[in-house]
């Protein structure tokens, strides 16, 4: 899977990139065997962090979720939970 982790106006460090990669790997091992690519974008809106996940899981199948949290990790966890429920 091709994974891209970006930040809009914030610096995304190696720890957050690793956390995202491991979280998506666990989710896809459980629900879907071979996703094509995933894009995760973090931004800060006021004092809240916003995570947007876009996953291309197969030909013509694109899943997206976004949510806010107190930190980037919490925002990612909530959005990832939404995608795993949809899968």
mmCIF file of C-alpha atoms in Angstrom:
data_model
loop_
_atom_site.group_PDB
_atom_site.id
_atom_site.type_symbol
_atom_site.label_atom_id
_atom_site.label_comp_id
_atom_site.label_asym_id
_atom_site.label_seq_id
_atom_site.Cartn_x
_atom_site.Cartn_y
_atom_site.Cartn_z
ATOM 1 C CA UNK A 1 0.000 0.000 0.000
ATOM 2 C CA UNK A 2 1.219 3.446 -0.891
ATOM 3 C CA UNK A 3 0.794 5.669 2.203
ATOM 4 C CA UNK A 4 1.087 9.458 2.281
ATOM 5 C CA UNK A 5 0.885 11.398 5.559
ATOM 6 C CA UNK A 6 0.750 15.204 5.221
ATOM 7 C CA UNK A 7 0.265 18.163 7.491
ATOM 8 C CA UNK A 8 -1.371 21.470 6.565
ATOM 9 C CA UNK A 9 0.259 24.143 8.656
ATOM 10 C CA UNK A 10 1.699 21.623 11.122
ATOM 11 C CA UNK A 11 4.774 19.420 11.154
ATOM 12 C CA UNK A 12 4.005 15.696 11.020
ATOM 13 C CA UNK A 13 6.815 13.843 12.770
ATOM 14 C CA UNK A 14 8.095 10.305 12.376
ATOM 15 C CA UNK A 15 6.238 9.073 15.475
ATOM 16 C CA UNK A 16 2.868 10.142 14.048
ATOM 17 C CA UNK A 17 3.707 8.663 10.622
ATOM 18 C CA UNK A 18 4.585 5.330 12.259
ATOM 19 C CA UNK A 19 1.407 5.411 14.365
ATOM 20 C CA UNK A 20 -0.729 6.023 11.261
ATOM 21 C CA UNK A 21 0.998 3.286 9.246
ATOM 22 C CA UNK A 22 0.604 0.703 12.018
ATOM 23 C CA UNK A 23 -3.027 1.667 12.647
ATOM 24 C CA UNK A 24 -3.980 1.368 8.983
ATOM 25 C CA UNK A 25 -2.083 -1.931 8.632
ATOM 26 C CA UNK A 26 -4.011 -3.432 11.569
ATOM 27 C CA UNK A 27 -7.314 -2.229 10.172
ATOM 28 C CA UNK A 28 -6.680 -3.579 6.670
ATOM 29 C CA UNK A 29 -5.378 -6.933 7.912
ATOM 30 C CA UNK A 30 -8.691 -7.363 9.682
ATOM 31 C CA UNK A 31 -11.120 -6.143 7.009
ATOM 32 C CA UNK A 32 -9.499 -5.816 3.589
ATOM 33 C CA UNK A 33 -6.559 -7.695 2.132
ATOM 34 C CA UNK A 34 -4.828 -5.365 -0.315
ATOM 35 C CA UNK A 35 -5.621 -1.631 -0.423
ATOM 36 C CA UNK A 36 -4.024 0.388 -3.209
ATOM 37 C CA UNK A 37 -3.218 3.676 -1.486
ATOM 38 C CA UNK A 38 -4.063 5.826 1.514
ATOM 39 C CA UNK A 39 -3.709 9.560 2.138
ATOM 40 C CA UNK A 40 -3.906 11.015 5.631
ATOM 41 C CA UNK A 41 -3.889 14.784 6.109
ATOM 42 C CA UNK A 42 -3.658 16.554 9.459
ATOM 43 C CA UNK A 43 -4.456 20.194 10.122
ATOM 44 C CA UNK A 44 -5.091 22.369 13.127
ATOM 45 C CA UNK A 45 -8.304 24.350 13.477
ATOM 46 C CA UNK A 46 -8.116 26.583 16.503
ATOM 47 C CA UNK A 47 -7.150 24.371 19.413
ATOM 48 C CA UNK A 48 -8.475 21.155 17.759
ATOM 49 C CA UNK A 49 -6.678 18.836 15.366
ATOM 50 C CA UNK A 50 -8.415 17.621 12.211
ATOM 51 C CA UNK A 51 -7.608 14.322 10.467
ATOM 52 C CA UNK A 52 -8.828 13.388 7.009
ATOM 53 C CA UNK A 53 -8.299 9.830 5.743
ATOM 54 C CA UNK A 54 -8.823 8.859 2.117
ATOM 55 C CA UNK A 55 -8.291 5.195 1.187
ATOM 56 C CA UNK A 56 -8.471 3.695 -2.294
ATOM 57 C CA UNK A 57 -9.317 0.080 -1.389
ATOM 58 C CA UNK A 58 -10.021 -1.290 -4.854
ATOM 59 C CA UNK A 59 -10.903 -0.436 -8.393
ATOM 60 C CA UNK A 60 -13.470 2.325 -8.170
ATOM 61 C CA UNK A 61 -13.812 2.096 -4.367
ATOM 62 C CA UNK A 62 -12.716 5.179 -2.430
ATOM 63 C CA UNK A 63 -13.479 5.536 1.264
ATOM 64 C CA UNK A 64 -13.107 8.776 3.196
ATOM 65 C CA UNK A 65 -13.534 9.843 6.784
ATOM 66 C CA UNK A 66 -12.600 12.916 8.767
ATOM 67 C CA UNK A 67 -12.894 14.009 12.363
ATOM 68 C CA UNK A 68 -11.515 16.301 15.053
ATOM 69 C CA UNK A 69 -9.748 15.531 18.287
ATOM 70 C CA UNK A 70 -7.779 17.094 21.112
ATOM 71 C CA UNK A 71 -4.535 15.919 19.509
ATOM 72 C CA UNK A 72 -3.541 14.452 16.142
ATOM 73 C CA UNK A 73 -3.526 10.873 17.455
ATOM 74 C CA UNK A 74 -7.085 11.127 18.799
ATOM 75 C CA UNK A 75 -8.337 12.709 15.577
ATOM 76 C CA UNK A 76 -6.778 9.885 13.540
ATOM 77 C CA UNK A 77 -8.220 7.196 15.836
ATOM 78 C CA UNK A 78 -11.759 8.563 15.511
ATOM 79 C CA UNK A 79 -11.547 8.867 11.710
ATOM 80 C CA UNK A 80 -9.982 5.378 11.406
ATOM 81 C CA UNK A 81 -12.799 3.937 13.510
ATOM 82 C CA UNK A 82 -15.320 5.447 11.091
ATOM 83 C CA UNK A 83 -13.579 3.811 8.112
ATOM 84 C CA UNK A 84 -13.335 0.437 9.828
ATOM 85 C CA UNK A 85 -17.081 0.535 10.565
ATOM 86 C CA UNK A 86 -17.744 1.255 6.896
ATOM 87 C CA UNK A 87 -15.515 -1.616 5.784
#
